[in-house]
Each structure stands twice: as structure tokens, then as C-alpha cells.
Tab-separated table of C-alpha atoms and ligand atoms in Angstrom:
chain	number	residue	atom	x	y	z
A	13	MET	CA	-18.635	1.311	-34.460
A	14	THR	CA	-15.602	4.315	-33.885
A	15	SER	CA	-12.226	3.499	-32.900
A	16	GLU	CA	-10.713	6.109	-30.002
A	17	LYS	CA	-7.746	7.875	-29.222
A	18	THR	CA	-6.351	7.630	-25.544
A	19	PRO	CA	-5.312	10.795	-24.709
A	20	ALA	CA	-2.723	10.125	-21.970
A	21	ALA	CA	-0.665	7.387	-21.591
A	22	GLY	CA	-1.533	5.113	-18.416
A	23	HIS	CA	-4.842	6.384	-18.221
A	24	THR	CA	-7.237	3.919	-17.361
A	25	GLY	CA	-10.827	5.629	-17.803
A	26	GLY	CA	-12.687	5.208	-20.754
A	27	ALA	CA	-14.279	2.099	-22.163
A	28	ALA	CA	-12.232	1.208	-25.620
A	29	THR	CA	-14.902	0.478	-28.239
A	30	SER	CA	-14.530	-1.953	-31.046
A	31	SER	CA	-12.606	-0.554	-34.256
A	32	ASP	CA	-13.481	-0.640	-38.091
A	33	ASN	CA	-10.207	0.667	-38.356
A	34	ALA	CA	-9.206	-2.699	-37.172
A	35	PRO	CA	-5.970	-3.575	-39.941
A	36	ALA	CA	-7.549	-5.898	-43.110
A	37	THR	CA	-7.435	-9.553	-42.255
A	38	THR	CA	-6.317	-12.058	-45.069
A	39	ASP	CA	-8.552	-14.338	-43.637
A	40	SER	CA	-12.411	-13.898	-43.203
A	41	PRO	CA	-13.316	-10.319	-43.350
A	42	SER	CA	-14.141	-10.085	-39.924
A	43	ALA	CA	-12.398	-12.661	-38.100
A	44	ASN	CA	-9.399	-11.554	-35.309
A	45	LYS	CA	-6.321	-11.562	-37.766
A	46	MET	CA	-4.142	-13.197	-34.884
A	47	TRP	CA	-6.220	-16.418	-35.519
A	48	GLY	CA	-8.247	-15.728	-38.467
A	49	GLY	CA	-6.922	-19.254	-39.995
A	50	ARG	CA	-9.349	-21.002	-37.337
A	51	PHE	CA	-12.017	-18.816	-37.694
A	52	SER	CA	-15.092	-18.294	-40.070
A	53	MET	CA	-16.908	-15.282	-38.729
A	54	GLY	CA	-16.066	-12.613	-36.126
A	55	PRO	CA	-17.284	-12.091	-32.251
A	56	ALA	CA	-20.849	-10.893	-31.316
A	57	GLU	CA	-20.310	-7.381	-29.991
A	58	VAL	CA	-20.880	-8.641	-26.420
A	59	MET	CA	-18.267	-11.558	-26.834
A	60	GLU	CA	-15.704	-8.230	-28.048
A	61	GLN	CA	-16.816	-6.138	-24.772
A	62	ILE	CA	-16.716	-9.142	-22.429
A	63	ASN	CA	-13.445	-10.369	-23.686
A	64	ALA	CA	-11.635	-6.723	-24.473
A	65	SER	CA	-9.281	-5.487	-21.744
A	66	ILE	CA	-7.498	-2.992	-23.875
A	67	SER	CA	-9.780	0.037	-21.576
A	68	PHE	CA	-7.385	-0.812	-18.678
A	69	ASP	CA	-4.454	-2.892	-19.338
A	70	GLN	CA	-3.235	-0.124	-21.957
A	71	ARG	CA	-1.684	0.902	-18.593
A	72	LEU	CA	0.724	-2.043	-18.922
A	73	TYR	CA	2.176	-0.647	-22.272
A	74	ALA	CA	5.384	0.246	-20.963
A	75	GLN	CA	6.224	-2.971	-19.343
A	76	ASP	CA	5.052	-4.707	-22.218
A	77	ILE	CA	7.018	-3.041	-24.744
A	78	GLN	CA	9.982	-3.792	-22.291
A	79	GLY	CA	9.168	-7.288	-22.208
A	80	SER	CA	8.782	-7.676	-25.980
A	81	ARG	CA	12.445	-5.575	-26.737
A	82	ALA	CA	14.169	-8.150	-23.983
A	83	HIS	CA	12.361	-10.882	-25.755
A	84	CYS	CA	13.327	-9.644	-29.156
A	85	ASN	CA	17.215	-8.839	-28.448
A	86	MET	CA	17.224	-12.611	-27.107
A	87	LEU	CA	15.791	-13.991	-30.230
A	88	ILE	CA	18.377	-11.909	-32.397
A	89	ALA	CA	21.252	-13.382	-30.348
A	90	GLN	CA	19.936	-16.738	-30.250
A	91	ASN	CA	19.771	-16.746	-34.269
A	92	ILE	CA	15.850	-17.215	-33.808
A	93	VAL	CA	15.329	-14.008	-35.618
A	94	SER	CA	17.799	-12.582	-38.230
A	95	GLN	CA	19.505	-9.557	-36.767
A	96	GLU	CA	17.655	-7.273	-39.748
A	97	ASP	CA	13.853	-8.394	-38.622
A	98	GLY	CA	14.795	-8.081	-35.042
A	99	ASP	CA	16.203	-4.495	-35.885
A	100	ALA	CA	13.289	-3.659	-37.715
A	101	ILE	CA	11.042	-5.123	-34.296
A	102	LEU	CA	12.864	-3.237	-31.831
A	103	LYS	CA	12.628	0.191	-34.207
A	104	GLY	CA	9.240	-0.637	-34.611
A	105	LEU	CA	8.401	-0.722	-30.988
A	106	ASP	CA	10.098	2.299	-30.187
A	107	THR	CA	7.907	3.922	-32.273
A	108	ILE	CA	4.858	2.643	-30.698
A	109	LEU	CA	6.199	3.434	-27.228
A	110	ARG	CA	6.527	7.304	-28.512
A	111	GLU	CA	3.175	6.803	-30.055
A	112	ILE	CA	1.644	5.706	-26.667
A	113	GLU	CA	3.091	8.399	-24.758
A	114	ALA	CA	2.392	11.187	-26.860
A	115	GLY	CA	-1.429	10.053	-26.935
A	116	SER	CA	-1.307	9.624	-30.803
A	117	PHE	CA	-1.957	5.677	-30.552
A	118	THR	CA	-5.235	4.309	-31.271
A	119	PHE	CA	-6.362	1.343	-29.097
A	120	SER	CA	-8.907	-0.956	-30.525
A	121	ALA	CA	-11.317	-3.098	-28.776
A	122	ALA	CA	-11.295	-5.373	-31.610
A	123	LEU	CA	-7.546	-6.423	-30.734
A	124	GLU	CA	-8.611	-7.166	-27.087
A	125	ASP	CA	-5.831	-6.127	-25.307
A	126	ILE	CA	-2.268	-4.329	-24.867
A	127	HIS	CA	-0.106	-7.431	-26.136
A	128	MET	CA	-2.432	-7.646	-29.402
A	129	ASN	CA	-2.935	-3.842	-30.016
A	130	VAL	CA	1.183	-3.407	-29.935
A	131	GLU	CA	1.608	-6.237	-32.253
A	132	ALA	CA	-0.948	-5.041	-34.828
A	133	ARG	CA	0.516	-1.644	-34.931
A	134	LEU	CA	3.936	-3.309	-35.373
A	135	ARG	CA	2.619	-5.239	-38.421
A	136	GLU	CA	1.520	-2.014	-39.486
A	137	LEU	CA	4.802	-0.256	-39.277
A	138	ILE	CA	7.002	-2.760	-40.338
A	139	GLY	CA	5.071	-5.458	-42.127
A	140	ASP	CA	5.387	-9.151	-41.861
A	141	ALA	CA	8.753	-8.885	-39.688
A	142	ALA	CA	6.445	-8.331	-37.008
A	143	GLY	CA	5.045	-11.826	-37.031
A	144	ARG	CA	8.319	-12.960	-35.472
A	145	LEU	CA	8.468	-11.400	-32.534
A	146	HIS	CA	6.062	-13.871	-30.983
A	147	THR	CA	8.370	-17.108	-31.782
A	148	GLY	CA	8.675	-19.322	-28.569
A	149	ARG	CA	6.202	-17.033	-26.550
A	150	SER	CA	2.320	-16.881	-25.613
A	151	ARG	CA	0.216	-13.901	-24.406
A	152	ASN	CA	0.349	-16.121	-21.340
A	153	ASP	CA	3.919	-15.702	-20.203
A	154	GLN	CA	3.938	-12.123	-21.547
A	155	VAL	CA	0.940	-10.727	-19.578
A	156	ALA	CA	2.744	-12.646	-16.638
A	157	VAL	CA	6.064	-10.921	-16.863
A	158	ASP	CA	4.243	-7.797	-17.926
A	159	ILE	CA	2.041	-7.422	-14.575
A	160	ARG	CA	5.101	-8.719	-12.386
A	161	LEU	CA	7.143	-5.979	-13.967
A	162	TRP	CA	4.088	-3.561	-13.084
A	163	VAL	CA	3.887	-4.716	-9.912
A	164	ARG	CA	7.327	-4.615	-8.950
A	165	ASP	CA	7.628	-0.804	-10.348
A	166	SER	CA	4.738	-0.176	-8.150
A	167	LEU	CA	6.005	-1.686	-4.699
A	168	ASP	CA	9.114	0.264	-5.478
A	169	GLN	CA	7.147	3.516	-5.645
A	170	LEU	CA	5.173	2.648	-2.803
A	171	ASP	CA	8.148	2.180	-0.429
A	172	ALA	CA	9.608	5.345	-1.465
A	173	LYS	CA	6.026	7.187	-0.683
A	174	LEU	CA	6.099	5.081	2.984
A	175	ALA	CA	9.565	6.627	3.815
A	176	GLU	CA	8.134	10.085	3.168
A	177	LEU	CA	5.227	9.303	5.151
A	178	GLN	CA	7.790	7.799	7.882
A	179	GLU	CA	9.463	11.038	7.897
A	180	SER	CA	6.966	13.354	8.441
A	181	LEU	CA	5.683	11.501	11.406
A	182	ILE	CA	9.184	11.480	12.832
A	183	ASP	CA	9.692	14.910	12.511
A	184	LYS	CA	6.190	15.775	14.444
A	185	ALA	CA	7.296	13.009	17.121
A	186	GLU	CA	10.749	15.144	17.649
A	187	THR	CA	8.342	18.283	18.228
A	188	TYR	CA	6.141	16.722	20.537
A	189	ALA	CA	8.532	14.373	22.489
A	190	ASP	CA	7.278	16.215	26.050
A	191	SER	CA	3.707	16.849	25.237
A	192	VAL	CA	1.788	14.627	27.649
A	193	MET	CA	-1.625	13.221	26.503
A	194	PRO	CA	-3.873	10.412	27.909
A	195	GLY	CA	-2.807	6.956	26.379
A	196	TYR	CA	-5.799	4.734	25.779
A	197	THR	CA	-6.987	1.592	26.055
A	198	HIS	CA	-10.439	0.684	25.097
A	199	LEU	CA	-10.838	4.343	24.266
A	200	GLN	CA	-10.565	4.773	27.954
A	201	ALA	CA	-7.988	7.101	29.588
A	202	ALA	CA	-5.397	4.480	30.879
A	203	GLN	CA	-1.682	6.185	31.389
A	204	PRO	CA	0.043	9.403	30.278
A	205	VAL	CA	2.134	8.817	27.283
A	206	THR	CA	3.479	11.654	25.252
A	207	PHE	CA	2.138	12.646	22.004
A	208	GLY	CA	5.679	11.921	20.416
A	209	HIS	CA	5.850	8.417	21.173
A	210	HIS	CA	2.258	8.048	20.121
A	211	LEU	CA	3.269	8.955	16.523
A	212	LEU	CA	6.174	6.862	16.671
A	213	SER	CA	4.011	3.692	17.024
A	214	TYR	CA	2.809	4.438	13.487
A	215	VAL	CA	6.246	4.566	12.367
A	216	GLU	CA	6.810	1.054	13.576
A	217	MET	CA	3.682	-0.300	11.588
A	218	LEU	CA	5.032	1.745	8.258
A	219	GLY	CA	8.242	-0.029	8.788
A	220	ARG	CA	6.777	-3.209	8.716
A	221	ASP	CA	4.826	-2.569	5.803
A	222	ARG	CA	8.012	-1.746	3.970
A	223	SER	CA	9.381	-4.886	4.960
A	224	ARG	CA	6.498	-6.932	3.572
A	225	VAL	CA	7.022	-5.020	0.432
A	226	ALA	CA	10.788	-5.941	0.112
A	227	ASP	CA	9.765	-9.529	0.842
A	228	CYS	CA	7.001	-9.421	-1.991
A	229	ARG	CA	9.667	-7.775	-4.307
A	230	THR	CA	12.310	-10.223	-3.545
A	231	ARG	CA	9.712	-13.500	-3.999
A	232	LEU	CA	7.999	-11.985	-7.309
A	233	ASN	CA	11.632	-11.145	-8.857
A	234	GLU	CA	11.766	-14.544	-10.858
A	235	CYS	CA	10.905	-14.215	-15.082
A	236	PRO	CA	8.133	-16.046	-16.436
A	237	LEU	CA	8.968	-15.265	-19.874
A	238	GLY	CA	9.641	-18.061	-22.170
A	239	ALA	CA	7.168	-20.081	-20.137
A	240	ALA	CA	5.389	-19.918	-23.299
A	241	ALA	CA	1.649	-20.991	-23.254
A	242	LEU	CA	2.383	-23.328	-20.629
A	243	ALA	CA	5.044	-26.209	-21.604
A	244	GLY	CA	7.929	-24.087	-22.540
A	245	THR	CA	9.437	-24.001	-26.085
A	246	SER	CA	11.002	-26.205	-28.813
A	247	PHE	CA	12.870	-23.184	-29.800
A	248	PRO	CA	16.611	-22.468	-28.175
A	249	ILE	CA	15.275	-19.272	-26.111
A	250	ASP	CA	17.617	-18.039	-23.276
A	251	ARG	CA	15.532	-17.501	-20.565
A	252	HIS	CA	18.545	-16.458	-18.187
A	253	ALA	CA	19.232	-13.485	-20.729
A	254	THR	CA	15.620	-12.425	-20.611
A	255	ALA	CA	15.286	-12.399	-16.973
A	256	GLN	CA	18.741	-10.805	-16.846
A	257	ALA	CA	17.380	-7.659	-19.254
A	258	LEU	CA	14.330	-7.259	-17.234
A	259	GLY	CA	16.065	-6.937	-13.971
A	260	PHE	CA	14.909	-10.317	-12.774
A	261	ASP	CA	17.345	-12.668	-10.088
A	262	ARG	CA	16.341	-15.705	-12.453
A	263	PRO	CA	13.795	-17.062	-14.590
A	264	THR	CA	10.684	-19.110	-12.810
A	265	ALA	CA	11.461	-23.095	-12.795
A	266	ASN	CA	8.464	-24.415	-13.686
A	267	SER	CA	6.368	-23.408	-17.037
A	268	ILE	CA	3.198	-24.505	-15.827
A	269	ASP	CA	3.073	-22.374	-12.558
A	270	SER	CA	4.870	-19.922	-14.602
A	271	VAL	CA	1.482	-18.955	-16.179
A	272	SER	CA	-0.933	-20.004	-13.570
A	273	ASP	CA	0.837	-18.061	-10.771
A	274	ARG	CA	-0.880	-14.521	-9.651
A	275	ASP	CA	0.596	-15.044	-5.650
A	276	PHE	CA	2.581	-12.066	-6.276
A	277	ALA	CA	-0.557	-9.654	-6.999
A	278	LEU	CA	-2.203	-11.563	-4.205
A	279	GLU	CA	0.592	-10.919	-1.775
A	280	TYR	CA	0.961	-7.264	-2.939
A	281	LEU	CA	-2.789	-6.586	-2.399
A	282	SER	CA	-2.634	-8.356	1.083
A	283	ILE	CA	0.244	-5.957	1.889
A	284	GLY	CA	-1.611	-2.886	0.546
A	285	SER	CA	-4.691	-4.337	2.797
A	286	ILE	CA	-2.727	-4.417	5.957
A	287	LEU	CA	-1.225	-0.702	4.922
A	288	ALA	CA	-4.758	0.311	4.402
A	289	ILE	CA	-5.677	-0.455	7.745
A	290	HIS	CA	-2.951	1.190	9.487
A	291	LEU	CA	-3.938	4.248	7.970
A	292	SER	CA	-7.280	3.884	8.578
A	293	ARG	CA	-6.428	3.418	12.295
A	294	PHE	CA	-4.513	6.470	11.997
A	295	ALA	CA	-6.984	8.404	10.271
A	296	GLU	CA	-10.162	7.371	12.954
A	297	GLU	CA	-7.591	8.750	15.517
A	298	LEU	CA	-7.150	11.745	13.516
A	299	VAL	CA	-11.150	12.103	13.584
A	300	ILE	CA	-11.367	11.436	16.985
A	301	TRP	CA	-8.512	13.732	18.096
A	302	CYS	CA	-9.965	17.326	15.701
A	303	SER	CA	-13.625	16.355	17.247
A	304	GLU	CA	-15.196	18.693	19.717
A	305	GLY	CA	-14.727	16.610	22.618
A	306	PHE	CA	-10.979	16.251	22.013
A	307	ARG	CA	-9.798	18.840	20.118
A	308	PHE	CA	-6.183	17.172	20.456
A	309	VAL	CA	-4.957	18.271	17.041
A	310	ASP	CA	-5.898	20.934	14.377
A	311	LEU	CA	-5.630	19.780	10.957
A	312	SER	CA	-4.785	22.271	8.535
A	313	ASP	CA	-7.327	24.176	6.099
A	314	ALA	CA	-5.203	22.370	3.191
A	315	PHE	CA	-6.598	18.729	4.262
A	316	THR	CA	-10.201	20.110	5.242
A	317	THR	CA	-13.664	21.283	4.312
A	318	GLY	CA	-16.237	23.334	5.087
A	319	SER	CA	-19.702	22.779	5.443
A	320	SER	CA	-22.087	24.350	2.949
A	321	ILE	CA	-24.869	25.210	5.688
A	322	MET	CA	-22.978	25.474	9.027
A	323	PRO	CA	-20.288	28.168	8.778
A	324	GLN	CA	-18.729	27.256	11.634
A	325	LYS	CA	-17.500	23.738	10.540
A	326	LYS	CA	-14.053	22.259	9.579
A	327	ASN	CA	-14.696	18.714	8.767
A	328	PRO	CA	-11.703	16.129	8.501
A	329	ASP	CA	-12.853	15.027	4.904
A	330	ALA	CA	-9.135	13.794	4.227
A	331	ALA	CA	-8.950	11.168	7.166
A	332	GLU	CA	-12.655	10.277	6.486
A	333	LEU	CA	-11.460	9.229	2.938
A	334	VAL	CA	-8.411	7.540	3.912
A	335	ARG	CA	-10.274	5.276	6.397
A	336	GLY	CA	-13.635	4.765	3.878
A	337	LYS	CA	-10.847	3.942	0.943
A	338	ALA	CA	-9.498	1.020	3.066
A	339	GLY	CA	-12.489	-0.837	2.262
A	340	ARG	CA	-11.986	-0.395	-1.559
A	341	VAL	CA	-8.390	-1.480	-0.986
A	342	ILE	CA	-9.303	-4.673	0.639
A	343	GLY	CA	-12.419	-5.125	-1.951
A	344	SER	CA	-9.588	-5.619	-4.604
A	345	LEU	CA	-7.908	-7.967	-2.339
A	346	ASN	CA	-11.283	-10.162	-2.060
A	347	THR	CA	-11.890	-9.669	-5.975
A	348	LEU	CA	-8.595	-11.393	-6.806
A	349	LEU	CA	-8.839	-13.925	-4.262
A	350	MET	CA	-12.281	-15.011	-5.288
A	351	VAL	CA	-11.052	-14.793	-9.163
A	352	MET	CA	-8.171	-17.173	-8.589
A	353	LYS	CA	-9.750	-19.827	-6.051
A	354	GLY	CA	-10.465	-23.017	-7.912
A	355	LEU	CA	-9.110	-22.345	-10.798
A	356	PRO	CA	-7.521	-25.223	-12.715
A	357	LEU	CA	-4.050	-24.732	-13.673
A	358	THR	CA	-2.440	-23.325	-16.086
A	359	TYR	CA	-4.274	-20.091	-17.250
A	360	GLY	CA	-7.830	-18.835	-17.463
A	361	LYS	CA	-9.168	-16.052	-18.965
A	362	ASP	CA	-10.410	-15.369	-15.311
A	363	MET	CA	-7.071	-14.031	-15.053
A	364	GLN	CA	-7.611	-11.052	-16.859
A	365	GLU	CA	-9.894	-9.826	-13.975
A	366	ASP	CA	-6.425	-9.567	-11.827
A	367	LYS	CA	-5.719	-5.932	-13.518
A	368	GLU	CA	-8.267	-3.431	-12.508
A	369	PRO	CA	-8.272	-4.455	-8.589
A	370	LEU	CA	-4.597	-4.318	-8.919
A	371	PHE	CA	-4.820	-0.734	-10.629
A	372	ASP	CA	-7.730	0.332	-8.367
A	373	ALA	CA	-5.787	-0.527	-5.275
A	374	THR	CA	-2.435	1.258	-6.242
A	375	ASP	CA	-4.146	4.150	-7.283
A	376	THR	CA	-6.063	4.116	-3.964
A	377	LEU	CA	-2.827	3.430	-1.535
A	378	ALA	CA	-1.095	6.227	-3.171
A	379	LEU	CA	-3.786	8.648	-2.880
A	380	CYS	CA	-3.942	7.728	0.946
A	381	VAL	CA	-0.619	7.583	1.581
A	382	ALA	CA	-0.053	11.242	0.023
A	383	ALA	CA	-3.171	12.553	1.790
A	384	THR	CA	-1.913	11.152	5.126
A	385	THR	CA	1.830	12.684	4.717
A	386	GLY	CA	-0.023	16.001	3.956
A	387	MET	CA	-1.980	15.906	7.120
A	388	VAL	CA	0.635	14.992	9.102
A	389	ARG	CA	3.301	17.513	7.730
A	390	ASP	CA	1.031	20.411	8.390
A	391	LEU	CA	-0.728	19.194	11.441
A	392	THR	CA	-0.375	20.925	14.936
A	393	ALA	CA	-0.873	19.504	18.352
A	394	ASN	CA	-3.140	21.482	20.767
A	395	GLU	CA	-0.582	21.002	23.835
A	396	ALA	CA	-2.843	22.406	26.464
A	397	ARG	CA	-5.780	20.061	25.637
A	398	LEU	CA	-3.852	17.406	25.614
A	399	LYS	CA	-2.012	18.092	28.934
A	400	ALA	CA	-5.727	18.828	30.151
A	401	ALA	CA	-7.223	15.892	29.170
A	402	THR	CA	-4.847	13.715	31.486
A	403	ALA	CA	-6.313	15.721	34.259
A	404	ALA	CA	-9.654	13.200	34.487
A	405	GLY	CA	-9.144	9.513	34.691
A	406	PHE	CA	-6.949	8.772	37.147
A	407	LEU	CA	-4.132	8.046	34.670
A	408	THR	CA	-1.293	8.110	37.530
A	409	ALA	CA	-2.826	5.334	39.306
A	410	THR	CA	-0.428	3.020	38.045
A	411	ASP	CA	2.363	4.831	39.015
A	412	LEU	CA	1.027	5.091	42.675
A	413	ALA	CA	0.432	1.172	42.587
A	414	ASP	CA	4.373	0.928	41.567
A	415	TRP	CA	5.390	3.561	44.368
A	416	LEU	CA	3.850	0.734	47.162
A	417	VAL	CA	5.505	-1.955	45.732
A	418	ARG	CA	8.972	-0.223	45.172
A	419	VAL	CA	8.572	1.783	48.334
A	420	LEU	CA	6.629	-0.653	50.701
A	421	ASN	CA	7.658	-3.616	49.056
A	422	LEU	CA	4.254	-4.764	48.757
A	423	PRO	CA	3.287	-7.536	46.283
A	424	PHE	CA	1.522	-6.009	43.068
A	425	ARG	CA	-1.476	-7.610	43.554
A	426	ASP	CA	-2.185	-6.030	47.012
A	427	ALA	CA	-0.802	-2.681	45.742
A	428	HIS	CA	-3.287	-2.874	42.827
A	429	HIS	CA	-6.225	-3.219	45.726
A	430	ILE	CA	-5.202	-0.515	47.926
A	431	THR	CA	-4.770	1.962	44.815
A	432	GLY	CA	-8.318	0.707	43.595
A	433	THR	CA	-9.528	1.904	47.252
A	434	ILE	CA	-8.147	5.210	46.650
A	435	VAL	CA	-9.280	6.022	43.272
A	436	GLN	CA	-12.633	4.806	44.597
A	437	ARG	CA	-12.227	7.730	47.198
A	438	ALA	CA	-11.052	10.216	44.768
A	439	GLU	CA	-14.085	9.630	42.804
A	440	ALA	CA	-16.340	10.058	45.451
A	441	ALA	CA	-14.314	13.174	46.589
A	442	GLY	CA	-14.595	14.363	42.658
A	443	CYS	CA	-10.913	15.139	42.484
A	444	ASP	CA	-7.783	13.376	40.873
A	445	ILE	CA	-5.791	10.928	43.144
A	446	SER	CA	-2.774	13.608	42.946
A	447	ASP	CA	-5.455	16.198	44.764
A	448	LEU	CA	-6.621	13.811	47.485
A	449	PRO	CA	-5.041	14.900	51.090
A	450	LEU	CA	-2.331	12.467	52.445
A	451	ALA	CA	-4.774	11.474	55.538
A	452	ASP	CA	-7.316	10.254	52.934
A	453	MET	CA	-4.606	7.703	51.338
A	454	GLN	CA	-3.139	7.010	54.737
A	455	ALA	CA	-6.712	5.653	55.979
A	456	VAL	CA	-6.454	2.922	53.244
A	457	GLU	CA	-2.614	2.285	53.646
A	458	PRO	CA	-0.967	4.039	56.820
A	459	ARG	CA	2.599	3.617	55.604
A	460	ILE	CA	1.740	6.463	52.488
A	461	THR	CA	4.239	9.080	53.071
A	462	GLU	CA	4.309	12.769	51.346
A	463	ALA	CA	6.796	11.338	49.012
A	464	ILE	CA	3.934	9.643	46.956
A	465	PHE	CA	2.922	13.059	45.417
A	466	GLU	CA	6.067	13.211	43.504
A	467	VAL	CA	5.064	10.109	41.491
A	468	LEU	CA	1.293	11.170	40.797
A	469	THR	CA	2.062	14.002	38.239
A	470	VAL	CA	1.677	13.192	34.729
A	471	GLU	CA	5.322	14.546	33.936
A	472	SER	CA	6.999	12.401	36.441
A	473	SER	CA	4.788	9.212	35.259
A	474	VAL	CA	5.764	9.907	31.533
A	475	ALA	CA	9.936	10.335	32.577
A	476	SER	CA	9.705	7.452	34.718
A	477	ARG	CA	8.821	5.266	32.043
A	478	THR	CA	12.261	4.717	30.545
A	479	SER	CA	11.989	0.962	29.978
A	480	HIS	CA	13.324	0.399	26.082
A	481	GLY	CA	10.605	1.160	23.802
A	482	GLY	CA	8.817	3.372	26.571
A	483	THR	CA	7.310	6.675	26.796
A	484	ALA	CA	9.994	8.499	28.591
A	485	PRO	CA	10.730	12.206	26.818
A	486	ASN	CA	14.338	11.202	26.371
A	487	ARG	CA	13.162	7.892	25.214
A	488	VAL	CA	11.140	9.290	22.756
A	489	ARG	CA	13.923	11.594	21.721
A	490	GLU	CA	16.481	8.479	21.171
A	491	ALA	CA	13.664	6.616	19.311
A	492	ALA	CA	13.364	9.202	16.654
A	493	THR	CA	16.933	9.366	16.118
A	494	GLU	CA	17.023	5.825	15.958
A	495	ALA	CA	13.870	5.414	13.480
A	496	ARG	CA	15.496	7.788	11.198
A	497	ARG	CA	18.692	5.451	11.238
A	498	ARG	CA	16.528	2.480	10.488
A	499	PHE	CA	14.140	3.684	8.060
A	500	LEU	CA	15.335	6.913	6.111
B	21	LIG	N1	-5.654	-10.035	-21.627
B	21	LIG	C1	-5.064	-11.433	-21.346
B	21	LIG	C2	-5.096	-11.077	-19.825
B	21	LIG	O1	-4.975	-10.229	-19.427
B	21	LIG	C3	-4.092	-11.470	-21.917
B	21	LIG	C4	-3.313	-13.267	-22.070
B	21	LIG	C5	-4.329	-13.729	-23.067
B	21	LIG	N2	-4.229	-15.284	-22.878
B	21	LIG	C6	-4.998	-15.945	-23.687
B	21	LIG	N3	-4.481	-17.305	-23.915
B	21	LIG	N4	-6.049	-15.714	-24.168
B	21	LIG	O2	-4.943	-12.615	-19.246
């Protein structure tokens, strides 16, 4: 058996192993010191393996110590713990925080999780007074408060990163506010839009993601500390004080719910999954746009890779991985949904399985958002190719139909039918409708005049789409300004 030192705080890799350096217990030589009184022998090795969470939950160390500090201060203020013991505990906790951050703390799998690793070290540092910290508290409310604090921090970090991504998209949208391209439905060219308008659509999606982040934060911001094991405590604790000290709006209302609830984690992973889908859709568009058939955009060398065999290749690997990693985030959501399904109240050890999906989804999302921001910042649009692509697909057919309605006062359905017939003629002639001779159009509808050609260019088409939220370049510029005001 060996003990291991974890080099970096917050590092999750590497399985912690059981430790023969674990402090001696006053009970049976190998029983767990936290509950040795009830046990005459220690756990089987495989029991220790399946039970221990320290290899990953050490990542909660800062929140665990933050929670313990708030609890200790409250115990002192309520005269539940003496000032002297309380001060020793607070000092010890500070030392432990420094040790973990310096990488000199020895984590032990025999001590199961972050909570017991910290408490055992506290006992080494300050002696028996350490045992007073757990008064009026259980690991059930302790872990609940730790994860809430951790998810809250993650939400705040995610929000800031999403704002940066929005900013990079708004910048590009302004650069390309006038650049016409085909807009698609069914991945069939549909109507001309501008590249800037297309980019701003993602700014809206990310804005909704951020508002979901804010909602989740508001809902989770209640403090479960003081629910104790599940029933509350007979000690005269002050839950309002600990809630306030930890930046929560209020204590949770029901002790049973407090230790059973992981809704906030599910909500966070749901939000993350929707975000991952937005990023994945954008990544897929980037992959399409830089393929040979399109060449709409160039990604920088910094976000592409070459091929080991084909010297000409420049592959959009970052975009492909953003697309691929969406599966991983959604997998994390599914994992936790399945863990929670059918769990009777209150706490069950199953809930220890909440952490790895939370951590993995958080790291994955951070990476995907950063990679997407980088790709957008470096991206250049190939305006000539975007424009050239608008020549095919009869993109201004709707403009023709609208002209028939506006100028000839035809019902839209009739105009649609006439336009369809004109498109058929253009297709047979192998040209765009804007290149079809007037006589050919008049053969379908005699009242069409030369003026029709003014609405058949892609530039006039986008310029005419001035409705609120439409693709007219002036609208796009306004929308970009407005987006800066709303989101940044
Ligand atoms: N490591 C545990 C977890 O993550 C902490 C809570 C343990 N509570 C208990 N009653 N065994 O869920």
C-alpha cells in the first residue's frame, strides 16, 4: 500500500490509493477512524476502491474548506464551540488550504473523500478540537453545500466565457454585415442573407444559454448546510448566518430535500447540453463551410491540422472535436439522470456519482467554448465564394413572387405558381431567373415589366429584407450594436 501526493490542487487524474500512513485509530487497528467505534475490522480492498471518491472529489477542496469555515464561525458565534477551539479549527483549515494549493497535502483513499481527508488532517494539526467541527453537521449537508458552491462558481465562469464568444461573433458580424451568401433550409439554398446576419443568430442562441445560466444560479442559490444528516439538528445553529456567509440568498426550507436534491446539478448539465448542441451546430457549419464544395470560410492554421499523408490537407479538427464532444456533455447529463432516477429520499451513496459527470462536462464545455471563440476570432470569410454561391439555386424567386404581389396586386398563392413556372423555364434554359429574357417571363405573365430585374439581384434582395430581425445590411449593423448593448 502506498500513499500518493497530488501534485496540483484541483487535479482530478490518477486514482488515489489506500494509505498506510493513515493516522492511527484508537479503535480496532484497521477500522475507519471516523466511525471505528462501531466496527471491528476495516474494509475489504475492493470496498475501499468502490467507496472512495477522493481521486476526483479533491477538486471540491476550496468549497469544502469555505463551507467548513462558515460552519465553524457560526458554531463560535452560537457558543456551540469555544472561541479557542474555533480559532484553532480556522487556523488549521487555512493551513490545509495552503497545503493543498502547494501540492504538499497527502490524499488518502482510506479516508474516502475530501471531507474526511480534511478532517483527519485537521486532527493531525490541532488535535482533539478538530472533532468539534462536525457538530450539527453531516457529510450529507456538507457535500450538498460543496457541490452547490462548485456549480455556482462554474456557472459564473461559463457565463463570462460565453460573453467572450458572443463578442467574437458580434465583431465578425460587423465585419461581414454586407457580405451576401445563400441562406439555407434543408441544406438547400433558399434566399440570400448576409454572413453577418447568420453569425448573429448564434449570438441569440448563446444569449438564451446565458439566461438559462442566470436562472439556474438564482434557483440553486439556497444553502443546504445545517440540514445535517437529513432531519436538522438539536444544536442551536444559525442557518441564516451560514447561508449569508457563503453568499446564498437564504437557507433551504426542508432538511430532507436539502440532502436529497441534485436538481441544480441536473439543470446545470441540461443547460450545458443545450449549449453543447449550439456549439456543435456551429462547428458542423464550419466543417461544411471549409469543405472543398463550399470554401466559404478559412480557418486559421492555429485551429486546423495537416494530414500525415496528404500534404495539401488542412483539416478543421477543432470544429470536429467541438461537434464530437457534445456527445460527451449529453452523456454526462444522461449519467446523472440515471443515477437520480428511482433514488428514495434522502441521501444515497449513488449520489457520489454526481461528481465525475459534473467535472467532465464542465471541463469539456470550457474547452469547446474556448476553441470556438478562437476559431471565430481567427476566421476569414471568402466573400467572393459566398457571392458566387448565390448565383445558383434561384435564390431571388421569392423576391419575384413578392414583386408580383406588390406591383400587380396578385394573391401570393398565384404569384407563387407563376414564379414556379418561370423558375422551370430558367432551369430548362440553364440560367438564373435574373438572366432570363423578359419575353420568357412575359410568356408566363404578360404584365411583368423590365422593372422586375431590379428586385432579382441578391444585393437588392437582402437590402429589401428590412423587417425587424431581417437580413438587410443596415438591420444587421443595428442588430450588432443592439447585441453589444444587450449582452456585453
Ligand atoms: N463522498 C460522499 C459523496 O460524495 C460524501 C457524503 C457521504 N455521506 C454519507 N452518508 N456516506 O456523496
